CSV table of C-alpha atoms and ligand atoms in Angstrom, one decimal:
chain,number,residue,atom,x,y,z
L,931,UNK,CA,-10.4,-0.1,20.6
L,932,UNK,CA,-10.2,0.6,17.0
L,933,UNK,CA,-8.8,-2.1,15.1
L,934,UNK,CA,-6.1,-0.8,11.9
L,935,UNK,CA,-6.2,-2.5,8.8
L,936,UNK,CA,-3.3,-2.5,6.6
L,937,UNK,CA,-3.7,-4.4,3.2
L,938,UNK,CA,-0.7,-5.8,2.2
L,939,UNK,CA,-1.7,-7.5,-0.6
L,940,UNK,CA,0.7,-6.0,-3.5
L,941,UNK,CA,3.4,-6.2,-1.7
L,942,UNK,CA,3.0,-10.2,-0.3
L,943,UNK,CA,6.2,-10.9,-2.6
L,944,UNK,CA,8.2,-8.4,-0.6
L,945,UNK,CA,6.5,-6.5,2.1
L,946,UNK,CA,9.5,-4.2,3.3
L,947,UNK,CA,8.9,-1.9,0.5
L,948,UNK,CA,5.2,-1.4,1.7
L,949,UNK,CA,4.9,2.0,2.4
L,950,UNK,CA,3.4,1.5,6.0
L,951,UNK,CA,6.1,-1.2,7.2
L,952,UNK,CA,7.3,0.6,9.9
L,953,UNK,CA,3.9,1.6,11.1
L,954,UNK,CA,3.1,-2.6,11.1
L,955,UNK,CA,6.7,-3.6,13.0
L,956,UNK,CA,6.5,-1.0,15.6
L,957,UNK,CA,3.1,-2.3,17.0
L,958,UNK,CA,4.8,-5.2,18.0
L,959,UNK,CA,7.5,-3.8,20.2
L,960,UNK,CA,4.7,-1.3,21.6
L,961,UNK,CA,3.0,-4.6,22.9
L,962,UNK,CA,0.2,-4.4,20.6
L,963,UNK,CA,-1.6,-7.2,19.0
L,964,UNK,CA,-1.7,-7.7,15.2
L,965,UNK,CA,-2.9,-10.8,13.4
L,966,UNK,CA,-1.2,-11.8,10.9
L,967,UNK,CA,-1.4,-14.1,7.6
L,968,UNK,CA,0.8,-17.5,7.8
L,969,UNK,CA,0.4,-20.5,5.4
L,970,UNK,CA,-2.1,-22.3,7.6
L,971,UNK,CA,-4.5,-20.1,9.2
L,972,UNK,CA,-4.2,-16.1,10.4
L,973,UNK,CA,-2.2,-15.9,13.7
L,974,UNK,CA,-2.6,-12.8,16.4
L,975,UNK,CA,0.6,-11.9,17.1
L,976,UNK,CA,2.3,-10.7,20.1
L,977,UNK,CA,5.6,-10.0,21.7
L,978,UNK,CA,6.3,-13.8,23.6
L,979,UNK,CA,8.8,-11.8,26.1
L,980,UNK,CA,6.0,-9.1,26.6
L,981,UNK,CA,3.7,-10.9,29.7
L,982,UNK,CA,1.2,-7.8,29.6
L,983,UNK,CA,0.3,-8.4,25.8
L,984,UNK,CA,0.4,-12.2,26.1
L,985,UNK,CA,-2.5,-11.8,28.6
L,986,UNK,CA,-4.5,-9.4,26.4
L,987,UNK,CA,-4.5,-12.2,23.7
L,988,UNK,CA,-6.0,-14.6,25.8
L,989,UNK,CA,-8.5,-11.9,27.0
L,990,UNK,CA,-9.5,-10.9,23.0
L,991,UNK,CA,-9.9,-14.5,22.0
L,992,UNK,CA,-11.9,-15.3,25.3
L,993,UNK,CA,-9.3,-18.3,25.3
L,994,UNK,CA,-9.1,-20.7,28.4
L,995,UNK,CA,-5.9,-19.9,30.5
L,996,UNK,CA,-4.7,-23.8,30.3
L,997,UNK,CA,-3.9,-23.5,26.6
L,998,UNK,CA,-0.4,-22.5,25.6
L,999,UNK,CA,0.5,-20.6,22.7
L,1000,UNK,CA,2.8,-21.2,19.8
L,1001,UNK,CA,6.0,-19.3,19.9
L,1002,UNK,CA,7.0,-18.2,16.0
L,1003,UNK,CA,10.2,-17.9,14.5
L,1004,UNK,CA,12.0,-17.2,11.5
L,1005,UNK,CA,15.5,-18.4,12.4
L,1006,UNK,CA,16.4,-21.3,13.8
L,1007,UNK,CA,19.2,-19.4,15.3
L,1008,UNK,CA,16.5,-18.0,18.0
L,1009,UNK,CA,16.0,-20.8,19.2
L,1010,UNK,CA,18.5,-20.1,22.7
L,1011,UNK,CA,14.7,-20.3,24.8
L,1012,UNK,CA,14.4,-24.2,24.2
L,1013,UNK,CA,17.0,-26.8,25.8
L,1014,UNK,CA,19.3,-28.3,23.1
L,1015,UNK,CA,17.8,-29.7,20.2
L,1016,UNK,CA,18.4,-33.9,19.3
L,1017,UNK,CA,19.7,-34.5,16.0
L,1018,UNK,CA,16.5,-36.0,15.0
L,1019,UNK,CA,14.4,-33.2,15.7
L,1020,UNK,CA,17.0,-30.7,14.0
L,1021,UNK,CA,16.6,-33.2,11.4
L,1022,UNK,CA,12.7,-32.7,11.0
L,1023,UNK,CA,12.8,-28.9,11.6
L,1024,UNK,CA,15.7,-28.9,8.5
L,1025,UNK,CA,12.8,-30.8,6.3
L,1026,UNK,CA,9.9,-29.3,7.3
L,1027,UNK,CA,11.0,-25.7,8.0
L,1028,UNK,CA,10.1,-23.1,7.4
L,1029,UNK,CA,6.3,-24.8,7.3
L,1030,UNK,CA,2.9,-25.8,8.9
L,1031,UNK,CA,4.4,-28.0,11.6
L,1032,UNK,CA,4.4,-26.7,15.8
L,1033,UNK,CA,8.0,-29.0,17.6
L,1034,UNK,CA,6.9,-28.9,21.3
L,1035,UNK,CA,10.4,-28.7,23.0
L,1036,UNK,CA,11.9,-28.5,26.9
L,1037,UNK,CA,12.0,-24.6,28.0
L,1038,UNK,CA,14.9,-23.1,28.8
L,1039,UNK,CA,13.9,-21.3,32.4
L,1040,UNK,CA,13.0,-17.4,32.2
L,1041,UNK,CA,12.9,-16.9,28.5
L,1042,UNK,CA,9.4,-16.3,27.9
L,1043,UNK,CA,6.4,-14.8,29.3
L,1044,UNK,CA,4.9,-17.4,31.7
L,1045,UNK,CA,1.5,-16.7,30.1
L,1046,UNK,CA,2.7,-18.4,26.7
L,1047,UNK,CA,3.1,-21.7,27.8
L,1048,UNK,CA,0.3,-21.8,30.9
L,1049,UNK,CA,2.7,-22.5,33.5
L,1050,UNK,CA,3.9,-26.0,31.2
L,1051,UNK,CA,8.0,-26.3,31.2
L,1052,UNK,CA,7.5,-27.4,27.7
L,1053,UNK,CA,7.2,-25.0,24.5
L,1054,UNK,CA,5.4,-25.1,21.3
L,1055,UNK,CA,7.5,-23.8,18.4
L,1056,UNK,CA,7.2,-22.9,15.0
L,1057,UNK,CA,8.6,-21.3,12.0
L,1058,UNK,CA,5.7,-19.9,9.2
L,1059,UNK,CA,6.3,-20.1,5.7
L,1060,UNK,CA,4.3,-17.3,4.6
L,1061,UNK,CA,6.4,-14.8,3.0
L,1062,UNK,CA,4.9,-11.7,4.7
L,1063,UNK,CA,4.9,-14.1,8.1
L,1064,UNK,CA,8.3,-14.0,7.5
L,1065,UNK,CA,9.1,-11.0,6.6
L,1066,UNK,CA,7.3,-9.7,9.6
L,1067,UNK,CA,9.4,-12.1,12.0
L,1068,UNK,CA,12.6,-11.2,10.3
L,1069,UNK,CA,12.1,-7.4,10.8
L,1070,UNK,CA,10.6,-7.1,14.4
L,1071,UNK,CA,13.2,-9.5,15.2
L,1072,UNK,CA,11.3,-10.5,17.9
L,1073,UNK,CA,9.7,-14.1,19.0
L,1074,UNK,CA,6.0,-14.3,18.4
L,1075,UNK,CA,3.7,-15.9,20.4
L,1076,UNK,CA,0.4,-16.2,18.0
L,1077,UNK,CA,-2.9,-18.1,18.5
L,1078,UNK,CA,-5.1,-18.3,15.5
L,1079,UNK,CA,-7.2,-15.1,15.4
L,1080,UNK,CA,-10.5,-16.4,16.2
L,1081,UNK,CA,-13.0,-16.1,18.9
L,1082,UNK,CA,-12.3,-19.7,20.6
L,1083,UNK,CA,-14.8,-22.2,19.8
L,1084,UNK,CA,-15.7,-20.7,16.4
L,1085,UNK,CA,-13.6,-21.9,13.3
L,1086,UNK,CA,-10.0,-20.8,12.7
L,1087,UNK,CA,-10.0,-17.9,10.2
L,1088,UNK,CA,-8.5,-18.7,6.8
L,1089,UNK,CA,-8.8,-14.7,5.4
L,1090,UNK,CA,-8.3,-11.3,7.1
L,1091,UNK,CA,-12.4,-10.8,6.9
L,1092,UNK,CA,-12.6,-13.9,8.9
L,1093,UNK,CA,-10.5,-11.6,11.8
L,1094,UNK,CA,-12.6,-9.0,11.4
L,1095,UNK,CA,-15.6,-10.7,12.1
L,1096,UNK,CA,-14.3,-12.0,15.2
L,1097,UNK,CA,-12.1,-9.6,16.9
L,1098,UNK,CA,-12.4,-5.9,15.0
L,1099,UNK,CA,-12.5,-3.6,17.9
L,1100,UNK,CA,-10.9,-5.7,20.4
L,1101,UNK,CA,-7.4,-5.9,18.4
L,1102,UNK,CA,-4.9,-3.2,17.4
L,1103,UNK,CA,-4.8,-4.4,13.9
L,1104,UNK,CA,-4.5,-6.9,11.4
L,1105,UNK,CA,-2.1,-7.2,8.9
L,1106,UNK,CA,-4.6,-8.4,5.5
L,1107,UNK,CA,-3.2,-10.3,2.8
L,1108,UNK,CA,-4.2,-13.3,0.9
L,1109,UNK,CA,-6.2,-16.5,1.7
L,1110,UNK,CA,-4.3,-19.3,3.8
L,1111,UNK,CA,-2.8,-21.5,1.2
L,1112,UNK,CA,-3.0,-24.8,3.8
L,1113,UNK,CA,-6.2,-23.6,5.4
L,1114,UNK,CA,-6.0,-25.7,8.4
L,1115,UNK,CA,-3.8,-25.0,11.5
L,1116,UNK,CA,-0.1,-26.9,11.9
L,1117,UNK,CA,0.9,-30.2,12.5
L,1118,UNK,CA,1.8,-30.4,16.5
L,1119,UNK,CA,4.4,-32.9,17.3
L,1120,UNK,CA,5.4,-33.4,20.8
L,1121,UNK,CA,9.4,-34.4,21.1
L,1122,UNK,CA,9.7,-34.0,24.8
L,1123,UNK,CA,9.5,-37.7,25.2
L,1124,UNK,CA,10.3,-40.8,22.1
L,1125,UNK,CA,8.5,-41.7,20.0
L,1126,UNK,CA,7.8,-38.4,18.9
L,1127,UNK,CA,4.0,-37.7,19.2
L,1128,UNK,CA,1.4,-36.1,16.9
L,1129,UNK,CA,-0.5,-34.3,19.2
L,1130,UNK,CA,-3.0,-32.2,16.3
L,1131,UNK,CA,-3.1,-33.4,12.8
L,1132,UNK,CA,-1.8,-31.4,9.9
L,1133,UNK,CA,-0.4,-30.8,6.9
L,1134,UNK,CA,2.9,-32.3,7.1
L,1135,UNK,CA,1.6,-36.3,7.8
L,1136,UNK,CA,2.7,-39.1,10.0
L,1137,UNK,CA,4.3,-40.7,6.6
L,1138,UNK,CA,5.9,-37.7,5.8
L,1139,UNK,CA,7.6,-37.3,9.3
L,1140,UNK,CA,8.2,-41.0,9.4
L,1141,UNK,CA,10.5,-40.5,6.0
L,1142,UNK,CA,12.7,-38.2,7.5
L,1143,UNK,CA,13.3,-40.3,10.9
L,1144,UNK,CA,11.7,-43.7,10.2
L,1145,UNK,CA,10.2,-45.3,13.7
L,1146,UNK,CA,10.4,-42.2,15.7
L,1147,UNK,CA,6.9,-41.0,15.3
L,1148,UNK,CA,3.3,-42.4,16.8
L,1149,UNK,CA,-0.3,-40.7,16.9
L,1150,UNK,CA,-0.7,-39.1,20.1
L,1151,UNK,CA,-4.5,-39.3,21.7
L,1152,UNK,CA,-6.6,-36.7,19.9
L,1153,UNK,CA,-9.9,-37.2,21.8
L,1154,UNK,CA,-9.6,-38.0,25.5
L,1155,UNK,CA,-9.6,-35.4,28.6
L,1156,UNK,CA,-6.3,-34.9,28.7
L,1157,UNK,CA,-4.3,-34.6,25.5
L,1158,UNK,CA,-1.1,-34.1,25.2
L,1159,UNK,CA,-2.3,-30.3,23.4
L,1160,UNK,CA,-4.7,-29.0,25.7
L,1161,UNK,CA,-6.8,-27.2,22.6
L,1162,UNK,CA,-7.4,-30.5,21.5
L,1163,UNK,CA,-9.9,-31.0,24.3
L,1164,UNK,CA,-12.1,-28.0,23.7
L,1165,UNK,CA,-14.9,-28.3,21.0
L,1166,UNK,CA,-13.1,-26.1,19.0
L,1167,UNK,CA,-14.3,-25.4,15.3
L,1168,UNK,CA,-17.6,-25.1,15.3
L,1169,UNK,CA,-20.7,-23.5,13.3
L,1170,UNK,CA,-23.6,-22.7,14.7
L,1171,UNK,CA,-26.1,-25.8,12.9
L,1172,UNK,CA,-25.5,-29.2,13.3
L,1173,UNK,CA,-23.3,-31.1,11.1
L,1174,UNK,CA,-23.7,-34.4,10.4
L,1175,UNK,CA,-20.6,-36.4,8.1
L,1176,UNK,CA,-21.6,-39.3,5.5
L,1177,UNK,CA,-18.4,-41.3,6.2
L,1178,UNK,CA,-16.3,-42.3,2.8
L,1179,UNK,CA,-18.9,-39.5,1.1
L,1180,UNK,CA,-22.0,-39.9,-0.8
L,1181,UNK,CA,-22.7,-43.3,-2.4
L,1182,UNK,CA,-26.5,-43.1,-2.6
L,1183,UNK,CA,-28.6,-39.7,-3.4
L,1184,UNK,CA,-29.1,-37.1,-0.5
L,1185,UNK,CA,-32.3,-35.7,-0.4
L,1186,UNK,CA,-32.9,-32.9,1.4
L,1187,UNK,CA,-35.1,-29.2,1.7
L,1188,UNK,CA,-33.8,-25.9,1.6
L,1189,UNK,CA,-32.7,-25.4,5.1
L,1190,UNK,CA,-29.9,-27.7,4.4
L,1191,UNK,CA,-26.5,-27.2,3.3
L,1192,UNK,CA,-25.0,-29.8,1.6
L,1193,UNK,CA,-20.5,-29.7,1.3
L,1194,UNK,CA,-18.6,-32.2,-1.0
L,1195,UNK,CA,-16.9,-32.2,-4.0
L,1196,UNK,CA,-18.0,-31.1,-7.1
L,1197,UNK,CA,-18.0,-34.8,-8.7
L,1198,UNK,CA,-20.5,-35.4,-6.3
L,1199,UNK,CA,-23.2,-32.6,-7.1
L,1200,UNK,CA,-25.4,-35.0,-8.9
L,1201,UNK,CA,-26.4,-37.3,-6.0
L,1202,UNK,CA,-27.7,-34.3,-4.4
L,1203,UNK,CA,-31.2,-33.1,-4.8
L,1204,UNK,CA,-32.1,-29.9,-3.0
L,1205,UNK,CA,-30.6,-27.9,-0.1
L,1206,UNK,CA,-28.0,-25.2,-0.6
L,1207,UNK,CA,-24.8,-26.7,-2.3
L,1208,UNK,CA,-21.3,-25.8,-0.9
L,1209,UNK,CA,-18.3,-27.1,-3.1
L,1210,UNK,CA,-15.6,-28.2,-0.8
L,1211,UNK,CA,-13.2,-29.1,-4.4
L,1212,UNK,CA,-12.8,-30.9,-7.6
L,1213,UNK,CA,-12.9,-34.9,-5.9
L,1214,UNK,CA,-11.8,-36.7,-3.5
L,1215,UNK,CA,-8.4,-37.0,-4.6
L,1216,UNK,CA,-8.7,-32.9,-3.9
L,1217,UNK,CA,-7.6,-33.0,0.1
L,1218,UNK,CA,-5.6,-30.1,-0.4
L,1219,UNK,CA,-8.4,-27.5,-1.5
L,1220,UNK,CA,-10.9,-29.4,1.0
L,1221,UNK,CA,-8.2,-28.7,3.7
L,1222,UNK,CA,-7.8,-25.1,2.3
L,1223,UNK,CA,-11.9,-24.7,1.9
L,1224,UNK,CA,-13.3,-25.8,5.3
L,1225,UNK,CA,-13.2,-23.5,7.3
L,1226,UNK,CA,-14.0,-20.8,4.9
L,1227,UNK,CA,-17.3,-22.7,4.1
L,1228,UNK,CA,-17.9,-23.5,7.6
L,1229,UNK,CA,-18.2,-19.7,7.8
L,1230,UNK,CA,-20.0,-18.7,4.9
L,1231,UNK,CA,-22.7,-21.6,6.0
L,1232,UNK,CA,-23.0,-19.7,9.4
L,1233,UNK,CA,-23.9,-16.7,8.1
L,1234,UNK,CA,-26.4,-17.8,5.9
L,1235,UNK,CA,-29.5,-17.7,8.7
L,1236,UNK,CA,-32.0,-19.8,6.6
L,1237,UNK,CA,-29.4,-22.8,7.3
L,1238,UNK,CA,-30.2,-25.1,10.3
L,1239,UNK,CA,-28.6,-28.2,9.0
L,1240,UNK,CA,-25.4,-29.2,7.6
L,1241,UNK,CA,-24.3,-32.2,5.9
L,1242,UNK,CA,-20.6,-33.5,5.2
L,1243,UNK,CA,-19.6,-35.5,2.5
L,1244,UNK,CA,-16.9,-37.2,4.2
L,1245,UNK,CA,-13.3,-38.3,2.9
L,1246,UNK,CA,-11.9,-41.9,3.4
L,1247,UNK,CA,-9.8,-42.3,6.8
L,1248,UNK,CA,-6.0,-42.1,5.4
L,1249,UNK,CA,-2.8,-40.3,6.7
L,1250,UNK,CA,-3.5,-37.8,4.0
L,1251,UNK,CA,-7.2,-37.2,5.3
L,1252,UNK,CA,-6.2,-36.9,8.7
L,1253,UNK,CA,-5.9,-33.0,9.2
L,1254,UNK,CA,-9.3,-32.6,7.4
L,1255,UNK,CA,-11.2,-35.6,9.1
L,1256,UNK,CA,-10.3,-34.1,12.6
L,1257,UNK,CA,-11.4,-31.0,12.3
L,1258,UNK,CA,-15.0,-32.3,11.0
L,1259,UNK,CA,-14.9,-34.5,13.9
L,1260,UNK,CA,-14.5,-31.7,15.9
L,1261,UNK,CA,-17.0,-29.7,14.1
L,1262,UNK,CA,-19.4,-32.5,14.1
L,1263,UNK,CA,-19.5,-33.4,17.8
L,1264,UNK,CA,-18.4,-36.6,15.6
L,1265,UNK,CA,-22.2,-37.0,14.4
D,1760,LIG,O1,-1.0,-23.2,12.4
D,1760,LIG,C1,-0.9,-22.9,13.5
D,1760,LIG,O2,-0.4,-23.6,14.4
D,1760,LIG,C2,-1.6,-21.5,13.9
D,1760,LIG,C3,-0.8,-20.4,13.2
D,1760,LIG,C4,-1.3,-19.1,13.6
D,1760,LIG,O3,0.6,-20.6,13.5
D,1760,LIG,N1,-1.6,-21.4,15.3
D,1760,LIG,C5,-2.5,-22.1,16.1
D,1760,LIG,O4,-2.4,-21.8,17.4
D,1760,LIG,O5,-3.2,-23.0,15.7
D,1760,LIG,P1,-3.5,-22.2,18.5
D,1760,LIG,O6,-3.2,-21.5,19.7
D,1760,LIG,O7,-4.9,-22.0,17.9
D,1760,LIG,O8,-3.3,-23.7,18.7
D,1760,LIG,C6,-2.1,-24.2,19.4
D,1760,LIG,C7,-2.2,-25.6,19.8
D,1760,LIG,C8,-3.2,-25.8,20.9
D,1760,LIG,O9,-3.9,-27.0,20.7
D,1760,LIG,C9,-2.3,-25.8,22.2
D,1760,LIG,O10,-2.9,-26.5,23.2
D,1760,LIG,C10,-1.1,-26.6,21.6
D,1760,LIG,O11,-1.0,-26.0,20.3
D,1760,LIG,N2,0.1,-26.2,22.4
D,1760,LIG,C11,0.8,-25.1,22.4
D,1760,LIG,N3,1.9,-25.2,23.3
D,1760,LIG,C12,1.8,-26.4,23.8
D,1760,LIG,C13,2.7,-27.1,24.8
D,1760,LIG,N4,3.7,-26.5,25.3
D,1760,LIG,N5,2.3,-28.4,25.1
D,1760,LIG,C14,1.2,-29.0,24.5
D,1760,LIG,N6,0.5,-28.4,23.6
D,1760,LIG,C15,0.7,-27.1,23.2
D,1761,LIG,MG1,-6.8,-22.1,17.7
């Protein structure tokens, strides 16, 4: 198949007057799939009523059967295909919305392809921020069901290049704008049973949600055989060399030979000596570019074949740090 690009970049502000708009909406109601930029991470995007095209997703990403999708939005007034929301989730979606955090919610029965949610009766939900996200959403006026738009098991793509690499020829097209401002996939909470559970780390923190409805929220289990996310049990994330994370980051120098690529902050470029350096941003009170720069490096280090080795200069464990520390985990193996 070949893969369309349209680059949307001059027109992020206000895509509707980009010349090929039409040409971009009616993919989606011909049951194609198109990934597209959101705040977090590009999503491929497809027509959540549409079974057909919910399967072909799973079948482009090579993506385990088990794992539901997230449903997108861009008005809480589509929301008829989840039972009746609590005042305390409404309260979180009012704060957080639109944003870089999934709600999983009861389904209402046959609303959506059965495909989405792997045969679960619960729903993963959210609403993008990204202004051509939106603007996408607002004009198909459909729901979206979108996966990030990598190969699964390799690291979530952050850029419309990163799609490319992974799925040009078995997609319809992708939709290429800017960089991923969060750079790291929502924050999943799970509000079919109280407390509320974080079920995958993100952007929006456990202090943040607690603010909004103090004592409602606890971490759910990120690393067992059974999380409450089912993605959160694959080993999801990661490059092709071994990474190994210096906890609470470099205190000593780091020695090391060429074949090694060393990622921290910039502040801490003069403990290193040797190896390829990576800067992940400014210091470590820098989570936000960190977040936004991981996978992008994690990337760029697995292209570079004279790397076999890769060290992390790890962040202090914090509610702050929680999104980024994960996903190293997870790229780690937790070495
Ligand atoms: O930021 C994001 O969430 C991105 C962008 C594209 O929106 N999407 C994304 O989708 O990360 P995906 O498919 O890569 O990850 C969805 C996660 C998986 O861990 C999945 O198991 C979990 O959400 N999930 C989805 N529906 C669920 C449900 N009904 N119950 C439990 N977990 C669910
Ligand atoms: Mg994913």
């Amino acid at each position: 198949m070949q893969t369309k690009v349209w680059d949307v970049c001059n027109y992020v502000d206000d895509l509707s007057t980009y010349p090929h708009i039409n040409d971009i909406i009616q993919q989606f109601h011909a049951g194609h799939m198109i990934a597209i930029p959101t705040e977090t991470v590009y999503g491929l995007a497809v027509d959540a009523t549409n079974e057909e095209a919910v399967k072909q997703v799973f079948q482009a990403k090579g993506r385990p059967s088990d794992n539901p999708l997230i449903v997108h939005i861009y008005s809480k007034d589509q929301l008829d295909f989840v039972s009746p929301i609590e005042e305390r989730v409404n309260r979180l979606m009012d704060a957080f919305w639109p944003g870089p955090i999934s709600f999983i919610l009861p389904l209402a029965p046959n609303t959506i392809a059965k495909t989405v949610t792997a045969g679960k009766e619960t729903i993963a939900v959210r609403m993008p921020s990204d202004s051509v996200a939106r603007e996408i959403l607002k004009l198909t006026k459909l729901l979206l069901a979108a996966p990030s738009a990598n190969t699964s098991g390799r690291p979530s793509p952050t850029t419309y290049e990163h799609v490319a690499e992974d799925l040009s020829g078995k997609i319809h097209g992708i939709v290429a704008s800017n960089h991923s401002v969060v750079g790291v996939e929502s924050t999943v909470l799970d509000c079919t049973s109280y407390p509320f559970k974080i079920a995958r780390p993100g952007a929006i923190t456990e202090t943040m949600l607690q603010e909004v409805v103090p004592g409602c929220i606890t971490q759910g289990v990120f690393d067992n055989d059974n999380p409450i996310a089912p993605g959160m049990k694959y080993r999801h994330y990661a490059p092709n060399s071994p990474i190994t994370v210096i906890e609470n980051g470099f205190q000593t120098e780091i020695i090391v030979d060429d074949s090694t690529a060393v990622v921290a902050p910039k502040s801490e470029v003069h403990l290193v000596k040797g190896g390829k350096f990576y800067e992940l941003c400014h210091d470590k009170s820098d989570i936000k570019t960190a977040m936004k720069r991981l996978y992008y490096i994690l990337r760029a280090i697995d292209q570079d074949k004279t790397i076999t080795n890769i060290i992390f200069s790890g962040f202090i464990r914090n509610d702050a740090t929680a999104a980024f520390m994960n996903r190293l985990d997870k790229a780690s193996g937790e070495k």
